[in-house]
Amino acid sequence: MSDFSAEFSRDLRSAGVVGAGGAGFPSYVKAQGRAGYALVNAAECEPLLKKDQKILEYFPAKVFDGLELLMRAVGAEKGMLCIKKKHEKIIPRLEEIAKSRKNITVLKMGDYYPAGDEQCLVYEATGRIVPPGGIPLDVGCVVSNVETLYNAAFRGVPVTEKFITIAGAVKKPATFKVPVGITWAEAVELAGGFTVKEPAYIDGGPMMGKVATDFSAPVTKASAGIIVLPKNHPLIVKKALGRPVFSRINRSACDQCSFCTEFCPRYLLGHNVQPHRVMRSQLFSAGPEHKLHSQYALLCCECSLCSLYSCPEGLNPREACVAAKSDLRELKMGFKNSGLNKGGAPKAHPVREFRKVPVSKLVQRLGLTDYSKDAPWTEVNYKPSKVRILMSQHIGSPCAPAVKEGQRVQKGAVVGDVPADKLGCPVHASIAGTVTKVNEKYVEIQAD
Ligand code: SF4
Ligand code: SF4
């Protein structure tokens, strides 16, 4: 690792920079690798979410600054901002900035789902396929989210604010920046309030996000936004089904047509993911056949395309894959020690190009046409009276509280941290005030 990589990765860790597109992977780890390409994932293909587009519209230079730092840290010769060509309003400005920077270009992609899947993005940008069970670094690429690079550009300044989109059944769908730790209820108020009596929400995009009803939950550093919907919206109902129910329905109705597999983006990249065979395994009780077929879930990226678009029966192959992976984890089986790991380089399916699913069709299928509108950038300058800083806002070990009840903290003070030898990074106070509650899950701060 070069001196600059070490210094930049220290800055990222101390500032608590994590993947801001939902994953929350600690960014300092990526800065320690070596890669020829540094890619900005600006695909933002989850319907209704707009925060990355708005960052690129209003703060583009910062994202390019972050990209240049990442390129220097990993030794990348090429930087590429990968965005859908439908964003024609902002692309000329992005191209102008790219031209003024060294070795950075803008890649314009089609409007399909999941263009933002890290491995699909790597293939679109470089023609390289990440090996099964591998990561982009294995093919000389490092991929970073728009907001993550925006945060990285501030070199060591703690991440205390978050860009989020509030969309769906709210009066004024909007994108804004708020202190980490405010509640979703406060964020919905900033978007004009609910338009339905019994709301629920999807935390993250409608495809990969999780259904929730507790609007008192806090915004985290990894939050991308929420989609508010009526509790009885079919998408909420389907995503909320528990394992016993979807397993029973899956078992009784799957006709093994294999559409789920034929449209699977990872299968189309040449990875051996076959959700229809995972569905078949649900017909067997746990035993050798069950385990054999379940292995076809191991490379599933949980994009939900099979469950929310491909399956003509409206079944839930994605959940079958998630459940199979969890069962296999208990048996200590991952892809590397599975029977499917036979080596050999994967090849993209010859019809991959023709099986890309347009986001417009997806929006119709999800029943979100009425909610599909802009969420304009809005300056809110919100000053909360209280925030709740979660100790687990990233992949890896959760933080342990680093403050005591009654203690005064300034904005940006470390309130939780992870031992240096563990994967993770600190969390910071997003407002100045007094610590009123501390436990292993969160630190609460009352504003001055
Ligand atoms: S698409 Fe649906 S019905 Fe067809 S194999 Fe997959 S889960 Fe079964
Ligand atoms: S969720 Fe379905 S479509 Fe997506 S990767 Fe997994 S099996 Fe494939």
Short mmCIF file of C-alpha atoms and ligand atoms in Angstrom, two decimals:
data_model
loop_
_atom_site.label_atom_id
_atom_site.label_comp_id
_atom_site.label_asym_id
_atom_site.label_seq_id
_atom_site.Cartn_x
_atom_site.Cartn_y
_atom_site.Cartn_z
CA MET A 1 0.00 0.00 0.00
CA SER A 2 1.39 3.44 -0.95
CA ASP A 3 1.75 6.24 1.61
CA PHE A 4 -1.17 8.02 -0.01
CA SER A 5 -3.41 4.89 0.14
CA ALA A 6 -2.60 4.51 3.83
CA GLU A 7 -3.31 8.18 4.53
CA PHE A 8 -6.54 8.26 2.47
CA SER A 9 -7.79 5.03 4.00
CA ARG A 10 -7.09 6.46 7.51
CA ASP A 11 -9.12 9.55 6.58
CA LEU A 12 -12.00 7.41 5.34
CA ARG A 13 -12.02 5.29 8.46
CA SER A 14 -11.79 8.16 10.92
CA ALA A 15 -14.56 10.04 9.08
CA GLY A 16 -16.76 6.92 9.17
CA VAL A 17 -17.28 6.86 5.39
CA VAL A 18 -19.33 3.82 4.36
CA GLY A 19 -21.16 2.75 1.20
CA ALA A 20 -23.98 5.28 1.07
CA GLY A 21 -26.12 3.46 -1.46
CA GLY A 22 -27.61 1.04 1.07
CA ALA A 23 -24.83 -1.50 1.62
CA GLY A 24 -22.79 0.36 4.25
CA PHE A 25 -19.50 -1.36 3.42
CA PRO A 26 -16.64 0.53 5.14
CA SER A 27 -14.96 2.51 2.34
CA TYR A 28 -11.43 2.48 3.76
CA VAL A 29 -11.13 -1.19 2.83
CA LYS A 30 -11.70 -0.47 -0.86
CA ALA A 31 -9.08 2.29 -0.80
CA GLN A 32 -6.46 -0.25 0.30
CA GLY A 33 -6.77 -2.39 -2.85
CA ARG A 34 -5.03 -2.05 -6.23
CA ALA A 35 -7.17 -1.62 -9.34
CA GLY A 36 -6.83 -0.34 -12.89
CA TYR A 37 -10.38 1.01 -12.98
CA ALA A 38 -12.24 3.14 -10.44
CA LEU A 39 -15.94 3.17 -11.28
CA VAL A 40 -18.59 5.49 -9.90
CA ASN A 41 -21.87 3.64 -9.60
CA ALA A 42 -24.34 6.35 -10.59
CA ALA A 43 -26.87 3.95 -12.12
CA GLU A 44 -29.36 4.41 -9.26
CA CYS A 45 -31.76 1.95 -10.85
CA GLU A 46 -34.07 1.41 -7.88
CA PRO A 47 -37.31 3.06 -9.06
CA LEU A 48 -38.28 6.36 -7.36
CA LEU A 49 -34.97 6.98 -5.57
CA LYS A 50 -33.22 10.13 -6.84
CA LYS A 51 -30.54 11.12 -4.34
CA ASP A 52 -27.51 10.21 -6.49
CA GLN A 53 -28.92 12.10 -9.48
CA LYS A 54 -29.47 15.16 -7.29
CA ILE A 55 -25.96 15.00 -5.83
CA LEU A 56 -24.59 14.86 -9.37
CA GLU A 57 -26.82 17.74 -10.41
CA TYR A 58 -26.01 20.05 -7.50
CA PHE A 59 -22.57 18.94 -6.22
CA PRO A 60 -20.87 17.19 -9.18
CA ALA A 61 -17.34 18.55 -8.61
CA LYS A 62 -17.15 16.97 -5.15
CA VAL A 63 -17.97 13.53 -6.60
CA PHE A 64 -15.17 13.90 -9.16
CA ASP A 65 -12.82 15.08 -6.38
CA GLY A 66 -13.64 11.90 -4.45
CA LEU A 67 -13.11 9.80 -7.56
CA GLU A 68 -9.68 11.33 -8.19
CA LEU A 69 -8.64 10.57 -4.61
CA LEU A 70 -9.84 6.97 -4.95
CA MET A 71 -8.01 6.60 -8.27
CA ARG A 72 -4.80 7.83 -6.69
CA ALA A 73 -5.22 5.53 -3.68
CA VAL A 74 -5.79 2.34 -5.70
CA GLY A 75 -3.45 3.31 -8.55
CA ALA A 76 -6.25 3.35 -11.14
CA GLU A 77 -5.33 4.52 -14.63
CA LYS A 78 -8.95 5.03 -15.57
CA GLY A 79 -11.91 6.53 -13.78
CA MET A 80 -15.41 6.18 -15.12
CA LEU A 81 -18.67 7.70 -13.97
CA CYS A 82 -21.39 5.21 -14.99
CA ILE A 83 -24.79 6.85 -15.34
CA LYS A 84 -27.97 6.12 -17.28
CA LYS A 85 -28.22 8.07 -20.52
CA LYS A 86 -31.78 9.10 -19.62
CA HIS A 87 -30.25 11.74 -17.31
CA GLU A 88 -29.56 13.89 -20.35
CA LYS A 89 -30.14 17.10 -18.41
CA ILE A 90 -27.09 16.62 -16.19
CA ILE A 91 -24.78 14.56 -18.43
CA PRO A 92 -23.29 17.50 -20.46
CA ARG A 93 -22.09 19.15 -17.22
CA LEU A 94 -20.65 15.84 -15.98
CA GLU A 95 -18.83 15.35 -19.30
CA GLU A 96 -17.44 18.85 -19.08
CA ILE A 97 -16.05 18.21 -15.59
CA ALA A 98 -14.72 14.79 -16.65
CA LYS A 99 -12.81 16.41 -19.52
CA SER A 100 -11.13 18.79 -17.10
CA ARG A 101 -9.86 15.85 -14.99
CA LYS A 102 -7.20 13.36 -16.00
CA ASN A 103 -8.25 9.94 -17.35
CA ILE A 104 -11.90 10.23 -16.34
CA THR A 105 -14.80 9.51 -18.71
CA VAL A 106 -18.57 9.25 -18.46
CA LEU A 107 -20.22 5.97 -19.45
CA LYS A 108 -23.86 6.28 -20.57
CA MET A 109 -25.91 3.18 -19.86
CA GLY A 110 -29.41 2.00 -20.76
CA ASP A 111 -32.33 2.35 -18.37
CA TYR A 112 -32.69 -1.21 -17.19
CA TYR A 113 -32.72 -3.00 -13.86
CA PRO A 114 -30.33 -3.84 -12.22
CA ALA A 115 -27.77 -1.72 -14.09
CA GLY A 116 -26.41 -0.69 -10.69
CA ASP A 117 -25.65 -4.24 -9.60
CA GLU A 118 -21.90 -3.98 -8.98
CA GLN A 119 -21.05 -6.97 -11.17
CA CYS A 120 -23.34 -5.89 -14.04
CA LEU A 121 -21.77 -2.43 -13.84
CA VAL A 122 -18.24 -3.84 -14.04
CA TYR A 123 -19.24 -5.84 -17.14
CA GLU A 124 -20.88 -2.84 -18.84
CA ALA A 125 -17.89 -0.61 -18.13
CA THR A 126 -15.01 -2.97 -18.84
CA GLY A 127 -16.35 -6.15 -20.46
CA ARG A 128 -14.85 -8.08 -17.52
CA ILE A 129 -16.85 -10.62 -15.54
CA VAL A 130 -16.23 -10.91 -11.83
CA PRO A 131 -15.47 -14.59 -11.11
CA PRO A 132 -18.20 -16.52 -9.27
CA GLY A 133 -17.96 -15.79 -5.57
CA GLY A 134 -15.47 -12.99 -6.25
CA ILE A 135 -15.46 -9.21 -5.99
CA PRO A 136 -14.74 -6.44 -8.56
CA LEU A 137 -11.16 -6.16 -7.28
CA ASP A 138 -10.55 -9.66 -8.69
CA VAL A 139 -10.86 -8.16 -12.19
CA GLY A 140 -9.00 -4.94 -11.41
CA CYS A 141 -12.00 -2.75 -10.59
CA VAL A 142 -13.10 -0.80 -7.56
CA VAL A 143 -16.71 0.43 -7.52
CA SER A 144 -17.97 3.26 -5.37
CA ASN A 145 -21.30 4.98 -4.83
CA VAL A 146 -21.85 8.65 -5.75
CA GLU A 147 -22.47 9.88 -2.20
CA THR A 148 -19.61 7.79 -0.82
CA LEU A 149 -17.20 9.66 -3.10
CA TYR A 150 -18.84 12.96 -2.20
CA ASN A 151 -18.13 12.19 1.48
CA ALA A 152 -14.61 10.97 0.69
CA ALA A 153 -13.79 14.31 -0.95
CA PHE A 154 -14.02 16.06 2.44
CA ARG A 155 -10.88 14.20 3.64
CA GLY A 156 -11.43 13.16 7.24
CA VAL A 157 -14.52 15.28 7.96
CA PRO A 158 -16.96 13.04 9.89
CA VAL A 159 -20.08 11.88 8.08
CA THR A 160 -22.88 13.49 10.08
CA GLU A 161 -25.40 14.23 7.32
CA LYS A 162 -27.21 12.08 4.82
CA PHE A 163 -28.78 12.66 1.42
CA ILE A 164 -32.15 10.90 1.23
CA THR A 165 -35.16 10.73 -1.07
CA ILE A 166 -38.65 10.59 0.39
CA ALA A 167 -40.98 9.28 -2.32
CA GLY A 168 -44.35 7.59 -2.74
CA ALA A 169 -47.45 8.51 -0.76
CA VAL A 170 -46.21 11.87 0.55
CA LYS A 171 -47.42 15.35 -0.36
CA LYS A 172 -44.14 16.64 -1.80
CA PRO A 173 -41.69 13.91 -2.79
CA ALA A 174 -38.25 15.41 -2.30
CA THR A 175 -34.53 14.81 -1.93
CA PHE A 176 -32.64 16.59 0.84
CA LYS A 177 -29.76 16.39 3.26
CA VAL A 178 -30.56 15.78 6.93
CA PRO A 179 -28.59 15.00 10.10
CA VAL A 180 -27.95 11.28 10.59
CA GLY A 181 -30.20 9.95 13.36
CA ILE A 182 -33.42 11.88 12.75
CA THR A 183 -36.52 9.70 12.43
CA TRP A 184 -38.20 8.76 9.16
CA ALA A 185 -41.32 10.45 10.56
CA GLU A 186 -39.43 13.77 10.70
CA ALA A 187 -38.15 13.20 7.16
CA VAL A 188 -41.69 12.51 5.92
CA GLU A 189 -42.84 15.79 7.52
CA LEU A 190 -40.12 17.58 5.54
CA ALA A 191 -41.72 16.04 2.43
CA GLY A 192 -45.11 17.51 3.33
CA GLY A 193 -46.48 14.55 5.32
CA PHE A 194 -48.41 11.42 4.38
CA THR A 195 -51.16 11.27 1.78
CA VAL A 196 -52.53 7.97 3.14
CA LYS A 197 -54.07 7.05 6.49
CA GLU A 198 -52.26 3.78 7.08
CA PRO A 199 -48.75 4.13 5.71
CA ALA A 200 -45.92 1.64 5.58
CA TYR A 201 -42.58 2.13 3.90
CA ILE A 202 -39.80 0.41 2.07
CA ASP A 203 -36.38 1.34 3.43
CA GLY A 204 -34.19 1.56 0.33
CA GLY A 205 -35.59 0.99 -3.13
CA PRO A 206 -38.76 -0.92 -3.91
CA MET A 207 -36.73 -3.84 -5.29
CA MET A 208 -34.10 -4.52 -2.64
CA GLY A 209 -35.43 -2.49 0.28
CA LYS A 210 -37.10 -3.88 3.38
CA VAL A 211 -40.70 -3.23 4.44
CA ALA A 212 -41.19 -1.43 7.75
CA THR A 213 -43.95 0.38 9.60
CA ASP A 214 -41.96 1.99 12.41
CA PHE A 215 -41.47 5.59 11.30
CA SER A 216 -39.59 6.32 14.53
CA ALA A 217 -36.60 4.36 13.18
CA PRO A 218 -33.55 6.57 12.55
CA VAL A 219 -31.89 7.56 9.30
CA THR A 220 -28.44 5.96 9.06
CA LYS A 221 -25.30 6.69 7.03
CA ALA A 222 -26.27 3.90 4.62
CA SER A 223 -29.89 5.00 4.08
CA ALA A 224 -30.78 5.97 0.52
CA GLY A 225 -34.37 6.97 1.25
CA ILE A 226 -37.81 5.47 1.71
CA ILE A 227 -40.83 4.77 -0.46
CA VAL A 228 -44.00 5.44 1.51
CA LEU A 229 -46.99 3.33 0.42
CA PRO A 230 -50.38 2.37 1.82
CA LYS A 231 -50.07 -0.64 4.11
CA ASN A 232 -52.27 -2.68 1.79
CA HIS A 233 -50.29 -1.90 -1.38
CA PRO A 234 -49.56 -5.26 -3.11
CA LEU A 235 -45.81 -4.59 -3.02
CA ILE A 236 -45.85 -4.06 0.75
CA VAL A 237 -48.04 -7.13 1.25
CA LYS A 238 -45.80 -9.35 -0.89
CA LYS A 239 -42.53 -8.14 0.60
CA ALA A 240 -43.86 -8.58 4.14
CA LEU A 241 -44.73 -12.30 3.72
CA GLY A 242 -42.87 -14.49 6.21
CA ARG A 243 -40.92 -17.61 5.30
CA PRO A 244 -43.59 -20.20 6.24
CA VAL A 245 -46.17 -18.44 4.02
CA PHE A 246 -44.06 -17.81 0.94
CA SER A 247 -42.52 -21.29 1.19
CA ARG A 248 -46.00 -22.85 1.22
CA ILE A 249 -47.14 -20.76 -1.76
CA ASN A 250 -43.86 -21.40 -3.61
CA ARG A 251 -44.23 -25.16 -3.11
CA SER A 252 -47.82 -25.29 -4.25
CA ALA A 253 -47.64 -23.10 -7.35
CA CYS A 254 -44.20 -23.23 -9.03
CA ASP A 255 -44.57 -24.87 -12.44
CA GLN A 256 -40.80 -24.87 -13.11
CA CYS A 257 -41.13 -22.63 -16.17
CA SER A 258 -37.65 -21.26 -15.31
CA PHE A 259 -38.43 -17.66 -16.30
CA CYS A 260 -36.88 -16.62 -12.97
CA THR A 261 -33.58 -18.11 -14.07
CA GLU A 262 -33.79 -16.91 -17.67
CA PHE A 263 -34.05 -13.25 -16.55
CA CYS A 264 -31.66 -13.49 -13.60
CA PRO A 265 -28.94 -10.85 -14.14
CA ARG A 266 -26.23 -12.96 -12.52
CA TYR A 267 -27.23 -16.05 -14.55
CA LEU A 268 -27.03 -13.87 -17.68
CA LEU A 269 -23.49 -12.90 -16.66
CA GLY A 270 -22.60 -16.57 -16.77
CA HIS A 271 -22.82 -17.31 -13.04
CA ASN A 272 -24.50 -20.53 -12.01
CA VAL A 273 -27.54 -19.06 -10.26
CA GLN A 274 -30.72 -20.99 -10.99
CA PRO A 275 -33.62 -19.88 -8.83
CA HIS A 276 -36.04 -22.35 -10.45
CA ARG A 277 -33.88 -25.19 -9.17
CA VAL A 278 -33.84 -23.60 -5.72
CA MET A 279 -37.64 -23.50 -5.92
CA ARG A 280 -37.60 -27.20 -6.81
CA SER A 281 -35.53 -27.90 -3.70
CA GLN A 282 -38.40 -26.57 -1.59
CA LEU A 283 -40.41 -29.62 -2.62
CA PHE A 284 -37.96 -31.88 -0.84
CA SER A 285 -37.48 -32.17 2.86
CA ALA A 286 -33.98 -31.34 4.07
CA GLY A 287 -31.66 -33.98 2.65
CA PRO A 288 -29.08 -34.46 -0.06
CA GLU A 289 -31.35 -33.29 -2.91
CA HIS A 290 -32.41 -30.22 -0.96
CA LYS A 291 -28.80 -29.24 -0.39
CA LEU A 292 -27.84 -29.93 -3.99
CA HIS A 293 -30.49 -27.75 -5.53
CA SER A 294 -30.15 -25.05 -2.91
CA GLN A 295 -26.56 -24.47 -3.98
CA TYR A 296 -27.91 -22.72 -7.05
CA ALA A 297 -28.81 -19.86 -4.72
CA LEU A 298 -25.26 -19.23 -3.54
CA LEU A 299 -24.40 -16.56 -6.13
CA CYS A 300 -27.77 -14.76 -5.92
CA CYS A 301 -27.31 -11.01 -5.33
CA GLU A 302 -30.89 -10.67 -3.99
CA CYS A 303 -31.89 -8.13 -6.66
CA SER A 304 -35.56 -9.35 -6.49
CA LEU A 305 -36.04 -9.33 -10.26
CA CYS A 306 -37.23 -12.94 -10.21
CA SER A 307 -39.83 -12.32 -7.50
CA LEU A 308 -41.08 -8.90 -8.54
CA TYR A 309 -40.85 -9.13 -12.33
CA SER A 310 -39.95 -12.45 -13.96
CA CYS A 311 -42.20 -15.00 -12.27
CA PRO A 312 -45.55 -15.23 -14.09
CA GLU A 313 -47.09 -16.85 -11.01
CA GLY A 314 -46.09 -14.00 -8.70
CA LEU A 315 -44.02 -16.36 -6.53
CA ASN A 316 -41.03 -15.56 -4.43
CA PRO A 317 -37.89 -17.26 -5.80
CA ARG A 318 -35.72 -14.50 -4.34
CA GLU A 319 -36.88 -15.34 -0.83
CA ALA A 320 -36.32 -19.02 -1.57
CA CYS A 321 -32.71 -18.13 -2.50
CA VAL A 322 -32.23 -16.00 0.61
CA ALA A 323 -33.58 -18.82 2.80
CA ALA A 324 -31.42 -21.41 1.00
CA LYS A 325 -28.28 -19.30 1.48
CA SER A 326 -29.05 -18.91 5.15
CA ASP A 327 -29.56 -22.70 5.54
CA LEU A 328 -26.32 -23.39 3.67
CA ARG A 329 -24.46 -20.90 5.86
CA GLU A 330 -25.53 -22.95 8.86
CA LEU A 331 -24.02 -25.98 7.13
CA LYS A 332 -20.89 -23.83 6.63
CA MET A 333 -21.26 -23.95 2.87
CA GLY A 334 -20.42 -20.98 0.67
CA PHE A 335 -19.80 -20.94 -3.07
CA LYS A 336 -16.09 -21.69 -2.72
CA ASN A 337 -16.67 -25.08 -1.02
CA SER A 338 -19.82 -25.97 -2.95
CA GLY A 339 -20.15 -28.54 -5.69
CA LEU A 340 -20.72 -25.71 -8.19
CA ASN A 341 -17.23 -24.29 -7.82
CA LYS A 342 -15.65 -25.94 -10.81
CA GLY A 343 -13.33 -23.15 -11.89
CA GLY A 344 -13.37 -21.82 -15.45
CA ALA A 345 -14.15 -18.29 -16.51
CA PRO A 346 -17.85 -17.44 -16.87
CA LYS A 347 -19.15 -16.15 -20.19
CA ALA A 348 -22.06 -13.76 -20.55
CA HIS A 349 -25.20 -15.35 -22.01
CA PRO A 350 -25.51 -14.63 -25.75
CA VAL A 351 -28.99 -13.12 -25.33
CA ARG A 352 -28.14 -11.03 -22.26
CA GLU A 353 -28.59 -7.75 -24.13
CA PHE A 354 -32.17 -8.67 -25.10
CA ARG A 355 -33.22 -9.73 -21.61
CA LYS A 356 -32.50 -6.46 -19.88
CA VAL A 357 -35.63 -5.33 -18.05
CA PRO A 358 -36.61 -1.68 -18.72
CA VAL A 359 -37.23 0.25 -15.50
CA SER A 360 -40.43 1.72 -17.00
CA LYS A 361 -41.90 -1.80 -17.30
CA LEU A 362 -40.72 -2.64 -13.84
CA VAL A 363 -42.46 0.41 -12.38
CA GLN A 364 -45.73 -0.72 -13.99
CA ARG A 365 -45.30 -4.26 -12.70
CA LEU A 366 -44.62 -2.98 -9.18
CA GLY A 367 -47.82 -0.91 -9.20
CA LEU A 368 -45.82 2.30 -8.71
CA THR A 369 -46.83 4.26 -11.83
CA ASP A 370 -48.88 6.76 -9.78
CA TYR A 371 -45.90 7.41 -7.52
CA SER A 372 -43.26 7.65 -10.23
CA LYS A 373 -42.40 11.34 -10.21
CA ASP A 374 -39.46 13.61 -9.56
CA ALA A 375 -38.24 14.14 -6.00
CA PRO A 376 -36.63 17.57 -6.46
CA TRP A 377 -33.63 18.77 -4.49
CA THR A 378 -34.87 20.82 -1.54
CA GLU A 379 -32.78 22.83 0.94
CA VAL A 380 -34.23 22.03 4.36
CA ASN A 381 -31.55 23.00 6.89
CA TYR A 382 -33.38 20.87 9.45
CA LYS A 383 -32.38 21.25 13.12
CA PRO A 384 -33.72 18.26 15.08
CA SER A 385 -34.30 18.41 18.82
CA LYS A 386 -32.94 14.88 19.24
CA VAL A 387 -31.07 12.27 17.21
CA ARG A 388 -30.49 8.57 17.69
CA ILE A 389 -27.13 7.36 16.37
CA LEU A 390 -27.20 3.61 15.71
CA MET A 391 -24.11 1.62 16.68
CA SER A 392 -24.53 -0.61 13.63
CA GLN A 393 -24.61 1.44 10.44
CA HIS A 394 -22.14 -0.56 8.39
CA ILE A 395 -21.23 -4.09 7.36
CA GLY A 396 -18.83 -5.61 9.90
CA SER A 397 -18.59 -5.36 13.68
CA PRO A 398 -21.00 -2.95 15.35
CA CYS A 399 -19.55 0.00 17.26
CA ALA A 400 -19.34 0.05 21.05
CA PRO A 401 -20.55 3.31 22.63
CA ALA A 402 -17.72 5.75 23.32
CA VAL A 403 -19.72 8.25 25.42
CA LYS A 404 -21.64 8.26 28.71
CA GLU A 405 -25.09 9.55 29.63
CA GLY A 406 -24.96 13.21 30.63
CA GLN A 407 -21.82 13.88 28.56
CA ARG A 408 -21.76 16.95 26.31
CA VAL A 409 -20.76 16.34 22.70
CA GLN A 410 -19.98 18.57 19.75
CA LYS A 411 -21.18 17.83 16.23
CA GLY A 412 -18.67 15.39 14.70
CA ALA A 413 -17.52 13.87 18.03
CA VAL A 414 -17.01 10.09 17.99
CA VAL A 415 -19.90 8.47 19.91
CA GLY A 416 -19.17 4.86 18.99
CA ASP A 417 -16.16 2.98 17.64
CA VAL A 418 -14.89 -0.42 16.52
CA PRO A 419 -11.54 -1.96 17.58
CA ALA A 420 -8.86 -1.24 14.97
CA ASP A 421 -8.47 -4.95 14.08
CA LYS A 422 -12.18 -5.38 13.25
CA LEU A 423 -14.04 -4.44 10.07
CA GLY A 424 -15.97 -1.24 10.71
CA CYS A 425 -15.55 2.46 11.45
CA PRO A 426 -16.70 5.02 14.01
CA VAL A 427 -20.06 6.78 14.21
CA HIS A 428 -20.29 10.47 15.09
CA ALA A 429 -22.65 12.91 16.79
CA SER A 430 -24.70 14.62 14.07
CA ILE A 431 -25.68 17.53 16.36
CA ALA A 432 -24.17 19.27 19.38
CA GLY A 433 -25.92 18.47 22.64
CA THR A 434 -26.12 16.21 25.68
CA VAL A 435 -26.06 12.42 25.56
CA THR A 436 -29.34 11.28 27.12
CA LYS A 437 -29.29 7.53 26.45
CA VAL A 438 -26.58 4.97 25.79
CA ASN A 439 -26.96 1.27 25.12
CA GLU A 440 -25.40 -1.31 22.83
CA LYS A 441 -27.79 -0.41 20.02
CA TYR A 442 -27.69 3.40 19.99
CA VAL A 443 -26.64 6.70 21.52
CA GLU A 444 -29.29 9.38 21.87
CA ILE A 445 -28.37 13.07 21.88
CA GLN A 446 -30.61 15.94 22.93
CA ALA A 447 -29.84 19.16 21.08
CA ASP A 448 -28.56 22.24 22.95
S1 SF4 B 1 -40.65 -18.23 -12.75
FE1 SF4 B 1 -42.00 -18.68 -11.02
S2 SF4 B 1 -43.20 -20.45 -11.69
FE2 SF4 B 1 -41.46 -20.26 -13.09
S3 SF4 B 1 -39.88 -21.59 -12.21
FE3 SF4 B 1 -39.52 -19.57 -11.42
S4 SF4 B 1 -40.63 -19.51 -9.49
FE4 SF4 B 1 -41.42 -21.26 -10.62
S1 SF4 B 2 -32.89 -12.31 -6.65
FE1 SF4 B 2 -33.51 -13.68 -8.31
S2 SF4 B 2 -33.01 -12.61 -10.18
FE2 SF4 B 2 -31.87 -11.59 -8.54
S3 SF4 B 2 -29.86 -12.59 -8.49
FE3 SF4 B 2 -31.18 -13.69 -7.06
S4 SF4 B 2 -32.03 -15.36 -8.22
FE4 SF4 B 2 -31.24 -13.90 -9.70
#
